[in-house]
Tab-separated table of C-alpha atoms and ligand atoms in Angstrom:
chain	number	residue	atom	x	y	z
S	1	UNK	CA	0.485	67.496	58.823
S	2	UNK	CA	-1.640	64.337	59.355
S	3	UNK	CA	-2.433	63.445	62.954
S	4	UNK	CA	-2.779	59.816	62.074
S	5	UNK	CA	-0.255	57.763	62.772
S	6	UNK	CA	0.512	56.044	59.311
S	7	UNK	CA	2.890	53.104	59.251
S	8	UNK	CA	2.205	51.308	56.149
S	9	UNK	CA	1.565	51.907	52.593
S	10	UNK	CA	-1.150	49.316	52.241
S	11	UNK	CA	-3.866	52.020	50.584
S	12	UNK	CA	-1.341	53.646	48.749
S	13	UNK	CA	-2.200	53.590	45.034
S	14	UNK	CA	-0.518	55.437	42.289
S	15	UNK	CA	-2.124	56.005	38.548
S	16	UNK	CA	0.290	55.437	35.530
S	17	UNK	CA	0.139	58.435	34.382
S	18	UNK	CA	1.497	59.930	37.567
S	19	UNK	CA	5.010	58.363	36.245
S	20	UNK	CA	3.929	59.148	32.695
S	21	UNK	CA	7.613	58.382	31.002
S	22	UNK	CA	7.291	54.304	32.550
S	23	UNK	CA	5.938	52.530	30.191
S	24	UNK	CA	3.351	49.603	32.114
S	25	UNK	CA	6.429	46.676	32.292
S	26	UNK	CA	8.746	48.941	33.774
S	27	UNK	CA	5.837	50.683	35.931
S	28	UNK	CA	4.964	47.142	37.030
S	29	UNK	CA	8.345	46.757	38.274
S	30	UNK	CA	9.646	49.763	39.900
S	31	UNK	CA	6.056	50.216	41.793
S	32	UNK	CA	6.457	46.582	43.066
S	33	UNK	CA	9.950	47.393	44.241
S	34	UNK	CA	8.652	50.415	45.792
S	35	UNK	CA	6.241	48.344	47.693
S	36	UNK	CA	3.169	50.053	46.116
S	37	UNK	CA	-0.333	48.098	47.014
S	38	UNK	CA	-2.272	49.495	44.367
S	39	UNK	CA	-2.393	50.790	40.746
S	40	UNK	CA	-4.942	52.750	38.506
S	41	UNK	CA	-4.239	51.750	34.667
S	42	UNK	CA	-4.769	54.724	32.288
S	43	UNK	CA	-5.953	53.141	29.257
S	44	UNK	CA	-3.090	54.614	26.926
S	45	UNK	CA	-0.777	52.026	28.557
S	46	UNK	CA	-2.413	48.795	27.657
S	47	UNK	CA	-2.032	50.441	23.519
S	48	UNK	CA	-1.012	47.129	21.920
S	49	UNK	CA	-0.758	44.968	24.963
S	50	UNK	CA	-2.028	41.673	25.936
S	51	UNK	CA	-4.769	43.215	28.770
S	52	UNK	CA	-5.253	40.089	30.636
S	53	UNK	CA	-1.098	39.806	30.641
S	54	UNK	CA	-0.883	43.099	32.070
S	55	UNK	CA	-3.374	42.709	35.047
S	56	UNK	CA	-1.838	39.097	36.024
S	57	UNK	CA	1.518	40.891	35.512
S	58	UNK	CA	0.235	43.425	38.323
S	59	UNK	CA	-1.606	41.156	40.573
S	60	UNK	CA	1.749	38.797	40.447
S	61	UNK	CA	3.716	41.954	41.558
S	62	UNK	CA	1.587	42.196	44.367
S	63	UNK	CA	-0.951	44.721	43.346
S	64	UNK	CA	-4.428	45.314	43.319
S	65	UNK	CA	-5.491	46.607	39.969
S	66	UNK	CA	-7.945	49.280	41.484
S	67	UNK	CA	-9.798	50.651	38.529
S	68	UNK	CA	-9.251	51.941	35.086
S	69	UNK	CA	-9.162	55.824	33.938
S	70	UNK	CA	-11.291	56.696	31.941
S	71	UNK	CA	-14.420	56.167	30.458
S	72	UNK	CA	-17.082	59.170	29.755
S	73	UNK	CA	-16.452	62.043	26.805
S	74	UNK	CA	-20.666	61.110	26.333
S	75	UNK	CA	-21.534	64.370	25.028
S	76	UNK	CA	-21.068	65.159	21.253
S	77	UNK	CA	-22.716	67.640	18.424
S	78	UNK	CA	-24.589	65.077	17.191
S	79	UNK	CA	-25.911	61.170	17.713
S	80	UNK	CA	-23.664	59.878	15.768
S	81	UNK	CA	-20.866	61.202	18.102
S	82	UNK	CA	-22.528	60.461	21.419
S	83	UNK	CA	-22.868	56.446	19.809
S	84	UNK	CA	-19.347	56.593	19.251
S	85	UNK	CA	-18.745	57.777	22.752
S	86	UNK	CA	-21.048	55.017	24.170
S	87	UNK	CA	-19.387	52.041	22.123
S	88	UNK	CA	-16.070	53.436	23.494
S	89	UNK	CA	-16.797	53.047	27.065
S	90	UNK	CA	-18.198	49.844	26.120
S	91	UNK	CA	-14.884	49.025	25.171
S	92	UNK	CA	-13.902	50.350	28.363
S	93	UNK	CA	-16.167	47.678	30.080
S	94	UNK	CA	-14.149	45.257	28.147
S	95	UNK	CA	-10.999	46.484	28.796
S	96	UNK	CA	-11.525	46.355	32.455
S	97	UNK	CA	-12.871	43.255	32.827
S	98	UNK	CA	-9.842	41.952	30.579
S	99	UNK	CA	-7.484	43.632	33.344
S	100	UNK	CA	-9.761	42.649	36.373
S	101	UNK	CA	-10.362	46.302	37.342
S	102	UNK	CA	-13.201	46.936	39.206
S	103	UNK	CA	-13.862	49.925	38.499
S	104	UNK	CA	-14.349	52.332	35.379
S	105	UNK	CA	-13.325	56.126	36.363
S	106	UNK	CA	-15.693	58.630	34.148
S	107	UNK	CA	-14.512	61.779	32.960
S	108	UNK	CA	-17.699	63.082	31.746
S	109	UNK	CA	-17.051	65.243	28.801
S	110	UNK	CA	-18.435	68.588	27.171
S	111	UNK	CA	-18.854	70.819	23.925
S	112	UNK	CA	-17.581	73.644	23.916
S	113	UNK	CA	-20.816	76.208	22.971
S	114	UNK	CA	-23.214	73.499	24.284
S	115	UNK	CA	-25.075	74.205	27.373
S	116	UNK	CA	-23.817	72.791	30.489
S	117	UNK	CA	-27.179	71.529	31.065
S	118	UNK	CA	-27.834	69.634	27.610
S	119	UNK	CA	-24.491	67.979	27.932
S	120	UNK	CA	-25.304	66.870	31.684
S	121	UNK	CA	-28.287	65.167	30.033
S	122	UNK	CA	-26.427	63.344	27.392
S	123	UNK	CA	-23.956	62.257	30.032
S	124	UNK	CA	-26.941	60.585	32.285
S	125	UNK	CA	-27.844	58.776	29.061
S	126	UNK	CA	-24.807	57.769	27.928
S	127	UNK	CA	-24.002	56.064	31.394
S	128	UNK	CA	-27.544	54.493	31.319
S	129	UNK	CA	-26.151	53.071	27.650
S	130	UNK	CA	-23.202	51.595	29.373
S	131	UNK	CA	-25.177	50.501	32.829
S	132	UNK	CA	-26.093	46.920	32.131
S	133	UNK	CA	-23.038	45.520	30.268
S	134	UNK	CA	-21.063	47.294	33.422
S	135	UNK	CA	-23.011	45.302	35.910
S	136	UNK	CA	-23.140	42.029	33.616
S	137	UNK	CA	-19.242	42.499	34.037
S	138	UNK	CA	-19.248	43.357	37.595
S	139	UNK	CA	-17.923	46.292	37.198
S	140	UNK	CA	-18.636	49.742	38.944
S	141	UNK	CA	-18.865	53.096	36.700
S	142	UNK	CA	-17.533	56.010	38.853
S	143	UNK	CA	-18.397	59.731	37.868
S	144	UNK	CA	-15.429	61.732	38.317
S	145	UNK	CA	-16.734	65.949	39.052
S	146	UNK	CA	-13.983	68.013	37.514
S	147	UNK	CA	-12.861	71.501	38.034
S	148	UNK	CA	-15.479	74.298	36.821
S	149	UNK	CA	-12.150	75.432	34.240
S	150	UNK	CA	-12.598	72.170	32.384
S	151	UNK	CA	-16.251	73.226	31.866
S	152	UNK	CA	-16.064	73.727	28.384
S	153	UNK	CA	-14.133	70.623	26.669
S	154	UNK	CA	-13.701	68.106	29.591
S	155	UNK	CA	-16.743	68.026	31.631
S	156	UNK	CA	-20.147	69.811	32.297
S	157	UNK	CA	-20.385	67.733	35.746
S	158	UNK	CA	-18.268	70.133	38.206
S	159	UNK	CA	-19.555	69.507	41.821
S	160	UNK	CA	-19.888	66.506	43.529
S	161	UNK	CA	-23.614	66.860	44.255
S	162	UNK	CA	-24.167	67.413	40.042
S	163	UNK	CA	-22.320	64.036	39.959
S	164	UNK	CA	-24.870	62.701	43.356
S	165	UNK	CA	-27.936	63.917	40.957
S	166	UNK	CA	-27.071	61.838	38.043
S	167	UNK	CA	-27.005	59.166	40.334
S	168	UNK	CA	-30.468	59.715	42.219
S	169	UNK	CA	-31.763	59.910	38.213
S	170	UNK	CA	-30.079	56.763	37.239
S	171	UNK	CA	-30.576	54.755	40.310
S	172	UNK	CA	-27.744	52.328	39.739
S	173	UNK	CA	-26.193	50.413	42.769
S	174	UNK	CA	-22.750	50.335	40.497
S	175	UNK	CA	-23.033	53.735	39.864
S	176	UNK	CA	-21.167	56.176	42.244
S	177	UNK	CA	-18.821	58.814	42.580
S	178	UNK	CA	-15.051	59.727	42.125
S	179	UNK	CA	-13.748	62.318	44.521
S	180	UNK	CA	-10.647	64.055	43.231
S	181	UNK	CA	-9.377	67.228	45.908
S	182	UNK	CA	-7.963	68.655	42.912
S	183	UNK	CA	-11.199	69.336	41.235
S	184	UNK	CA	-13.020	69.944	44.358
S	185	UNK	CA	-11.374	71.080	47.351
S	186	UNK	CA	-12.685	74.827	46.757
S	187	UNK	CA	-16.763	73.913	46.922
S	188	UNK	CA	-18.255	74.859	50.136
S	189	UNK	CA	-20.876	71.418	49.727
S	190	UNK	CA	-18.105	69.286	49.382
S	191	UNK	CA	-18.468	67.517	53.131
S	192	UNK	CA	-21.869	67.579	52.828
S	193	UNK	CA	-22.213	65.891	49.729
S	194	UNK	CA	-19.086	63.489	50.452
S	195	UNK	CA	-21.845	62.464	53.598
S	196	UNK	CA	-24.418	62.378	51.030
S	197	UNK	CA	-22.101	60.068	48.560
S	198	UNK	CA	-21.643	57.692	51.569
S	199	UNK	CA	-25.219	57.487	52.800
S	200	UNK	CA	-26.193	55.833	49.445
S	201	UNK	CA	-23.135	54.011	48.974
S	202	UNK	CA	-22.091	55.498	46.638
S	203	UNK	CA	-18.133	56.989	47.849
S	204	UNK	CA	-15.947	54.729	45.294
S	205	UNK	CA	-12.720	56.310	44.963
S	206	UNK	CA	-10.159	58.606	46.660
S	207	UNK	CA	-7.717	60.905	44.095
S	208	UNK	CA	-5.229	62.805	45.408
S	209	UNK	CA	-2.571	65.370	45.008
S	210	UNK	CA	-2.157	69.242	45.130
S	211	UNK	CA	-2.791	72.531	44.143
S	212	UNK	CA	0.382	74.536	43.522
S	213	UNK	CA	0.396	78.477	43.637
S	214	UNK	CA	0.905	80.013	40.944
S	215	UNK	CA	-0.794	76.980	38.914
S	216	UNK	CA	1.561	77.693	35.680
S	217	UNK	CA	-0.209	74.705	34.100
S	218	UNK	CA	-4.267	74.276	34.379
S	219	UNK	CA	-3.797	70.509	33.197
S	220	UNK	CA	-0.421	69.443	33.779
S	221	UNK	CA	0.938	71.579	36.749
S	222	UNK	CA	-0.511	69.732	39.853
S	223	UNK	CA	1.230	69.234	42.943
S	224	UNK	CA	2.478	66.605	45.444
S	225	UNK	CA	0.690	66.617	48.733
S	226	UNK	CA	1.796	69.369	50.898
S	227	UNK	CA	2.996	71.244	47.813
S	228	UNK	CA	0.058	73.618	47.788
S	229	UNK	CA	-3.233	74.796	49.047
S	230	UNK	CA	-5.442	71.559	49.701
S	231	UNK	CA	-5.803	70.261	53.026
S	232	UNK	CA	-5.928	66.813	52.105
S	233	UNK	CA	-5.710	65.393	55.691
S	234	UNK	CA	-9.640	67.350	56.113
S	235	UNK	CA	-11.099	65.566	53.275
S	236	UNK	CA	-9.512	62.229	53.733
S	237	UNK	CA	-11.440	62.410	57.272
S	238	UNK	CA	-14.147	63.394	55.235
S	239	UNK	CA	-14.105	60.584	52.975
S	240	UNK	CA	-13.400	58.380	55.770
S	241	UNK	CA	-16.290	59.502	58.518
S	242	UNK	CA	-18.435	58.837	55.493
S	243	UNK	CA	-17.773	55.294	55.288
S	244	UNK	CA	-14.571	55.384	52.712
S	245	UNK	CA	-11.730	53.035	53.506
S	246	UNK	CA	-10.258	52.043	49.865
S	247	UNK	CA	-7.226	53.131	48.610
S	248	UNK	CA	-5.703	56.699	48.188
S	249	UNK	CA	-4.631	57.496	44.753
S	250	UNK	CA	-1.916	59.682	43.881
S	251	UNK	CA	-2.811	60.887	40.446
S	252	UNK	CA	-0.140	63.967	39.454
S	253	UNK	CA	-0.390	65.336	35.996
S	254	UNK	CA	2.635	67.100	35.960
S	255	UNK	CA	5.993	68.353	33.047
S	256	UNK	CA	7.941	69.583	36.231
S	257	UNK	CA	7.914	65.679	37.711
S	258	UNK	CA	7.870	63.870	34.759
S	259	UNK	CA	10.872	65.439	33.678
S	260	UNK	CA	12.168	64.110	37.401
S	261	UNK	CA	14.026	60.491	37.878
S	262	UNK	CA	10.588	58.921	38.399
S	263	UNK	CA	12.186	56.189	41.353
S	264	UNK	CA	13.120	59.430	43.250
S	265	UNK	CA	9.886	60.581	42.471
S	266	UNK	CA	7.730	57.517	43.402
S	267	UNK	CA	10.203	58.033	46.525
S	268	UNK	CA	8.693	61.959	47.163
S	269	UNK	CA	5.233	60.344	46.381
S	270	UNK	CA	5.461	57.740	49.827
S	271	UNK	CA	7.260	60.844	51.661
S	272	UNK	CA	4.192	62.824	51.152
S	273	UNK	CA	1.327	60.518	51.273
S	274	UNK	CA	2.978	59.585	55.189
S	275	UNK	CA	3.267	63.296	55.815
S	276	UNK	CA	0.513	65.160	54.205
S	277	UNK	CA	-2.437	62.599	53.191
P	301	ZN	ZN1	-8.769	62.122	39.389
Protein backbone atom coordinates (compact mmCIF):
# COMPACT_ATOMS: atom_id res chain seq x y z
CA UNK A 1 0.00 0.00 0.00
CA UNK A 2 1.19 3.52 -1.00
CA UNK A 3 1.67 5.99 1.83
CA UNK A 4 1.04 8.88 -0.46
CA UNK A 5 -1.95 10.34 -0.40
CA UNK A 6 -3.12 10.22 -4.16
CA UNK A 7 -6.20 12.17 -5.15
CA UNK A 8 -5.98 12.63 -8.77
CA UNK A 9 -5.17 10.79 -11.83
CA UNK A 10 -3.24 13.59 -13.47
CA UNK A 11 0.12 11.21 -14.16
CA UNK A 12 -1.85 8.40 -14.92
CA UNK A 13 -1.00 7.12 -18.41
CA UNK A 14 -2.09 3.95 -20.00
CA UNK A 15 -0.35 2.30 -23.33
CA UNK A 16 -2.79 0.94 -26.06
CA UNK A 17 -1.83 -2.12 -25.92
CA UNK A 18 -2.77 -2.44 -22.28
CA UNK A 19 -6.56 -2.50 -23.76
CA UNK A 20 -5.26 -4.39 -26.78
CA UNK A 21 -9.00 -5.34 -28.26
CA UNK A 22 -9.80 -1.05 -28.52
CA UNK A 23 -8.95 -0.14 -31.52
CA UNK A 24 -7.27 3.87 -31.21
CA UNK A 25 -11.03 5.74 -31.91
CA UNK A 26 -12.66 3.79 -29.42
CA UNK A 27 -9.42 3.89 -27.05
CA UNK A 28 -9.54 7.66 -27.56
CA UNK A 29 -12.92 7.67 -26.24
CA UNK A 30 -13.38 5.39 -23.42
CA UNK A 31 -9.82 6.67 -21.88
CA UNK A 32 -11.20 10.28 -22.14
CA UNK A 33 -14.36 9.18 -20.39
CA UNK A 34 -12.31 7.51 -17.90
CA UNK A 35 -10.57 10.71 -17.24
CA UNK A 36 -7.14 9.33 -18.30
CA UNK A 37 -4.30 12.28 -18.63
CA UNK A 38 -2.03 10.45 -20.67
CA UNK A 39 -1.52 7.84 -23.46
CA UNK A 40 1.49 5.84 -24.97
CA UNK A 41 0.59 4.94 -28.79
CA UNK A 42 1.93 1.49 -29.81
CA UNK A 43 2.67 1.91 -33.33
CA UNK A 44 0.34 -1.06 -34.57
CA UNK A 45 -2.60 1.30 -33.89
CA UNK A 46 -1.89 4.17 -36.17
CA UNK A 47 -1.76 0.92 -39.24
CA UNK A 48 -3.62 2.90 -41.92
CA UNK A 49 -4.48 5.99 -40.00
CA UNK A 50 -4.16 9.59 -40.56
CA UNK A 51 -1.13 10.10 -37.64
CA UNK A 52 -1.53 13.73 -37.25
CA UNK A 53 -5.61 12.94 -36.94
CA UNK A 54 -4.94 10.60 -34.29
CA UNK A 55 -2.68 12.80 -31.99
CA UNK A 56 -5.15 15.98 -32.40
CA UNK A 57 -7.89 13.36 -31.81
CA UNK A 58 -6.00 12.63 -28.36
CA UNK A 59 -4.87 16.01 -27.41
CA UNK A 60 -8.73 17.18 -28.13
CA UNK A 61 -9.79 14.39 -25.65
CA UNK A 62 -7.71 15.87 -23.22
CA UNK A 63 -4.57 13.87 -23.39
CA UNK A 64 -1.06 14.21 -23.53
CA UNK A 65 0.35 11.95 -26.16
CA UNK A 66 3.41 10.86 -23.96
CA UNK A 67 5.60 8.89 -26.28
CA UNK A 68 5.46 6.20 -28.84
CA UNK A 69 6.43 2.30 -28.32
CA UNK A 70 8.74 1.25 -30.00
CA UNK A 71 11.63 1.87 -31.88
CA UNK A 72 15.01 -0.38 -31.58
CA UNK A 73 15.21 -4.28 -33.05
CA UNK A 74 19.02 -2.60 -34.28
CA UNK A 75 20.75 -5.78 -34.24
CA UNK A 76 20.56 -8.15 -37.32
CA UNK A 77 22.85 -11.08 -39.06
CA UNK A 78 23.97 -8.88 -41.40
CA UNK A 79 24.19 -4.92 -42.63
CA UNK A 80 21.70 -5.16 -44.69
CA UNK A 81 19.33 -6.05 -41.75
CA UNK A 82 20.70 -3.61 -39.20
CA UNK A 83 19.96 -0.68 -42.32
CA UNK A 84 16.62 -1.92 -42.41
CA UNK A 85 16.32 -1.65 -38.68
CA UNK A 86 17.77 1.93 -38.74
CA UNK A 87 15.40 3.27 -41.63
CA UNK A 88 12.56 1.79 -39.48
CA UNK A 89 13.12 3.79 -36.46
CA UNK A 90 13.61 6.55 -38.75
CA UNK A 91 10.21 6.05 -39.61
CA UNK A 92 9.59 5.97 -36.07
CA UNK A 93 11.03 9.58 -35.82
CA UNK A 94 8.46 10.40 -38.34
CA UNK A 95 5.75 8.81 -36.94
CA UNK A 96 6.18 10.57 -33.72
CA UNK A 97 6.63 13.77 -34.76
CA UNK A 98 3.39 13.22 -37.02
CA UNK A 99 1.54 12.31 -33.59
CA UNK A 100 3.44 14.99 -31.46
CA UNK A 101 4.99 12.35 -29.17
CA UNK A 102 7.87 13.27 -27.51
CA UNK A 103 9.32 10.53 -27.02
CA UNK A 104 10.47 7.25 -28.94
CA UNK A 105 10.50 4.08 -26.41
CA UNK A 106 13.48 1.57 -27.66
CA UNK A 107 13.20 -1.98 -27.36
CA UNK A 108 16.63 -2.82 -28.26
CA UNK A 109 16.63 -6.10 -30.00
CA UNK A 110 18.88 -9.36 -30.28
CA UNK A 111 19.92 -12.55 -32.38
CA UNK A 112 19.45 -15.34 -31.13
CA UNK A 113 23.27 -17.17 -31.28
CA UNK A 114 24.83 -13.66 -31.42
CA UNK A 115 26.78 -12.53 -28.52
CA UNK A 116 25.15 -10.32 -26.12
CA UNK A 117 28.05 -8.13 -26.45
CA UNK A 118 28.21 -7.74 -30.42
CA UNK A 119 24.54 -7.00 -30.45
CA UNK A 120 24.98 -4.27 -27.57
CA UNK A 121 27.41 -2.72 -30.06
CA UNK A 122 25.16 -2.68 -33.00
CA UNK A 123 22.46 -1.25 -30.79
CA UNK A 124 24.85 1.89 -29.71
CA UNK A 125 25.28 2.36 -33.47
CA UNK A 126 22.09 2.02 -34.59
CA UNK A 127 20.82 4.74 -32.04
CA UNK A 128 23.81 6.97 -33.10
CA UNK A 129 22.12 6.35 -36.87
CA UNK A 130 18.87 7.62 -35.60
CA UNK A 131 20.43 10.50 -33.09
CA UNK A 132 20.36 13.57 -35.26
CA UNK A 133 17.06 13.26 -37.21
CA UNK A 134 15.60 12.53 -33.43
CA UNK A 135 16.91 15.79 -32.16
CA UNK A 136 16.18 17.73 -35.58
CA UNK A 137 12.55 16.52 -34.61
CA UNK A 138 12.75 17.25 -31.03
CA UNK A 139 12.27 14.18 -30.07
CA UNK A 140 13.86 12.07 -27.17
CA UNK A 141 15.01 8.26 -27.89
CA UNK A 142 14.49 6.27 -24.62
CA UNK A 143 16.33 2.82 -24.11
CA UNK A 144 14.01 0.51 -22.59
CA UNK A 145 16.39 -2.55 -20.36
CA UNK A 146 14.32 -5.68 -20.65
CA UNK A 147 14.17 -8.79 -18.66
CA UNK A 148 17.46 -11.09 -18.91
CA UNK A 149 14.59 -13.98 -20.46
CA UNK A 150 14.16 -11.79 -23.51
CA UNK A 151 17.97 -12.01 -23.92
CA UNK A 152 17.96 -13.94 -26.87
CA UNK A 153 15.29 -12.42 -29.49
CA UNK A 154 14.16 -9.11 -27.79
CA UNK A 155 17.05 -7.44 -26.28
CA UNK A 156 20.80 -7.87 -25.30
CA UNK A 157 20.43 -4.57 -23.02
CA UNK A 158 19.01 -6.17 -19.60
CA UNK A 159 20.04 -3.81 -16.70
CA UNK A 160 19.53 -0.39 -16.38
CA UNK A 161 23.20 0.53 -15.96
CA UNK A 162 23.93 -1.56 -19.63
CA UNK A 163 21.25 0.90 -20.87
CA UNK A 164 23.30 4.11 -18.58
CA UNK A 165 26.61 2.82 -20.58
CA UNK A 166 25.25 3.21 -23.98
CA UNK A 167 24.44 6.49 -22.97
CA UNK A 168 27.90 7.65 -21.38
CA UNK A 169 29.25 6.14 -25.08
CA UNK A 170 26.79 8.07 -27.06
CA UNK A 171 26.69 11.23 -25.12
CA UNK A 172 23.32 12.41 -26.33
CA UNK A 173 21.28 14.95 -24.19
CA UNK A 174 17.97 13.22 -25.94
CA UNK A 175 19.16 10.05 -25.17
CA UNK A 176 17.99 8.44 -21.84
CA UNK A 177 16.44 5.68 -20.23
CA UNK A 178 13.06 3.75 -19.90
CA UNK A 179 12.48 2.15 -16.54
CA UNK A 180 9.97 -0.68 -16.70
CA UNK A 181 9.57 -2.66 -12.86
CA UNK A 182 8.63 -5.50 -14.87
CA UNK A 183 11.95 -5.99 -16.45
CA UNK A 184 13.83 -4.77 -13.55
CA UNK A 185 12.52 -4.93 -10.20
CA UNK A 186 14.79 -8.13 -9.37
CA UNK A 187 18.47 -6.24 -10.00
CA UNK A 188 20.13 -5.37 -6.85
CA UNK A 189 21.73 -1.87 -8.87
CA UNK A 190 18.49 -0.84 -9.76
CA UNK A 191 18.32 2.35 -7.10
CA UNK A 192 21.62 3.02 -7.69
CA UNK A 193 21.53 3.30 -11.23
CA UNK A 194 17.86 4.92 -11.22
CA UNK A 195 20.21 7.81 -9.05
CA UNK A 196 22.69 7.46 -11.68
CA UNK A 197 19.87 7.88 -14.62
CA UNK A 198 18.75 11.10 -12.79
CA UNK A 199 22.13 12.68 -12.12
CA UNK A 200 22.66 12.98 -15.93
CA UNK A 201 19.23 13.61 -16.78
CA UNK A 202 18.65 11.08 -18.21
CA UNK A 203 15.23 9.29 -16.10
CA UNK A 204 12.54 9.66 -19.11
CA UNK A 205 9.86 7.34 -18.45
CA UNK A 206 8.00 5.39 -15.72
CA UNK A 207 6.29 1.71 -16.88
CA UNK A 208 4.39 -0.03 -14.67
CA UNK A 209 2.53 -3.10 -13.74
CA UNK A 210 3.17 -6.55 -12.03
CA UNK A 211 4.68 -9.67 -11.67
CA UNK A 212 2.17 -12.48 -11.10
CA UNK A 213 3.22 -15.88 -9.41
CA UNK A 214 3.17 -18.47 -11.19
CA UNK A 215 4.01 -16.23 -14.43
CA UNK A 216 1.98 -18.79 -16.85
CA UNK A 217 2.89 -16.39 -19.67
CA UNK A 218 6.68 -14.88 -20.00
CA UNK A 219 5.23 -12.19 -22.54
CA UNK A 220 1.68 -11.86 -22.10
CA UNK A 221 0.92 -12.84 -18.40
CA UNK A 222 1.78 -9.57 -16.46
CA UNK A 223 -0.07 -8.29 -13.67
CA UNK A 224 -2.01 -5.26 -12.33
CA UNK A 225 -0.32 -3.47 -9.51
CA UNK A 226 -0.67 -5.25 -6.32
CA UNK A 227 -1.28 -8.47 -8.26
CA UNK A 228 2.19 -9.83 -7.62
CA UNK A 229 5.66 -9.51 -6.34
CA UNK A 230 6.91 -5.86 -7.27
CA UNK A 231 6.87 -3.25 -4.80
CA UNK A 232 6.07 -0.59 -7.04
CA UNK A 233 5.44 2.09 -4.32
CA UNK A 234 9.74 1.53 -3.55
CA UNK A 235 10.70 2.28 -7.00
CA UNK A 236 8.27 4.99 -7.76
CA UNK A 237 10.13 6.78 -4.67
CA UNK A 238 13.03 5.75 -6.40
CA UNK A 239 12.26 7.27 -9.58
CA UNK A 240 10.95 10.18 -7.85
CA UNK A 241 14.01 11.06 -5.20
CA UNK A 242 15.93 10.92 -8.43
CA UNK A 243 14.34 13.77 -9.98
CA UNK A 244 11.31 11.82 -11.96
CA UNK A 245 7.93 13.50 -11.89
CA UNK A 246 6.29 12.49 -15.46
CA UNK A 247 3.68 10.26 -15.85
CA UNK A 248 3.17 6.58 -14.65
CA UNK A 249 2.40 4.19 -17.34
CA UNK A 250 0.38 1.24 -16.98
CA UNK A 251 1.61 -1.01 -19.71
CA UNK A 252 -0.13 -4.79 -19.11
CA UNK A 253 0.52 -7.36 -21.73
CA UNK A 254 -1.91 -9.67 -20.74
CA UNK A 255 -4.78 -12.81 -22.55
CA UNK A 256 -6.36 -13.05 -18.96
CA UNK A 257 -7.40 -9.02 -19.19
CA UNK A 258 -7.81 -8.65 -22.60
CA UNK A 259 -10.27 -11.22 -22.65
CA UNK A 260 -11.92 -8.83 -19.67
CA UNK A 261 -14.69 -5.93 -20.50
CA UNK A 262 -11.80 -3.49 -21.01
CA UNK A 263 -14.11 -0.27 -19.25
CA UNK A 264 -14.16 -2.55 -16.13
CA UNK A 265 -10.73 -3.07 -16.71
CA UNK A 266 -9.49 0.53 -17.31
CA UNK A 267 -11.76 0.76 -14.01
CA UNK A 268 -9.26 -2.04 -12.00
CA UNK A 269 -6.36 -0.08 -13.72
CA UNK A 270 -7.32 3.57 -11.60
CA UNK A 271 -8.23 1.16 -8.50
CA UNK A 272 -4.74 -0.02 -8.48
CA UNK A 273 -2.60 2.77 -9.59
CA UNK A 274 -4.49 4.79 -6.23
CA UNK A 275 -3.78 1.73 -4.14
CA UNK A 276 -0.60 0.12 -5.14
CA UNK A 277 1.56 2.68 -7.39
ZN1 LIG B 1 7.69 -1.04 -20.78
Amino acid sequence: MCARQLTDFSRLCVHTITTKPWSIEEATDRYAAAGMKGVTVWRQWLDGRDIVKVGLNLRAAGMEVFSLCRGGFFPAADAAGRRAAVDDNLKAVDEAEALGAPLIVLVCGAVPGQPLEESRNQIADGIAAVLDRAEQAGIKLGIEPLHPMYADTRSAVNTIRQANDICDRLGAPHLGVVVDVYHLWWDPALNSEIERSGRTRRLLAFHVCDWRTPTEDLLNDRGLMGEGCINVPQIRGWMEAAGFDGFIEVEIFSHRYWAKDQTMFLENIKEAYLKHT
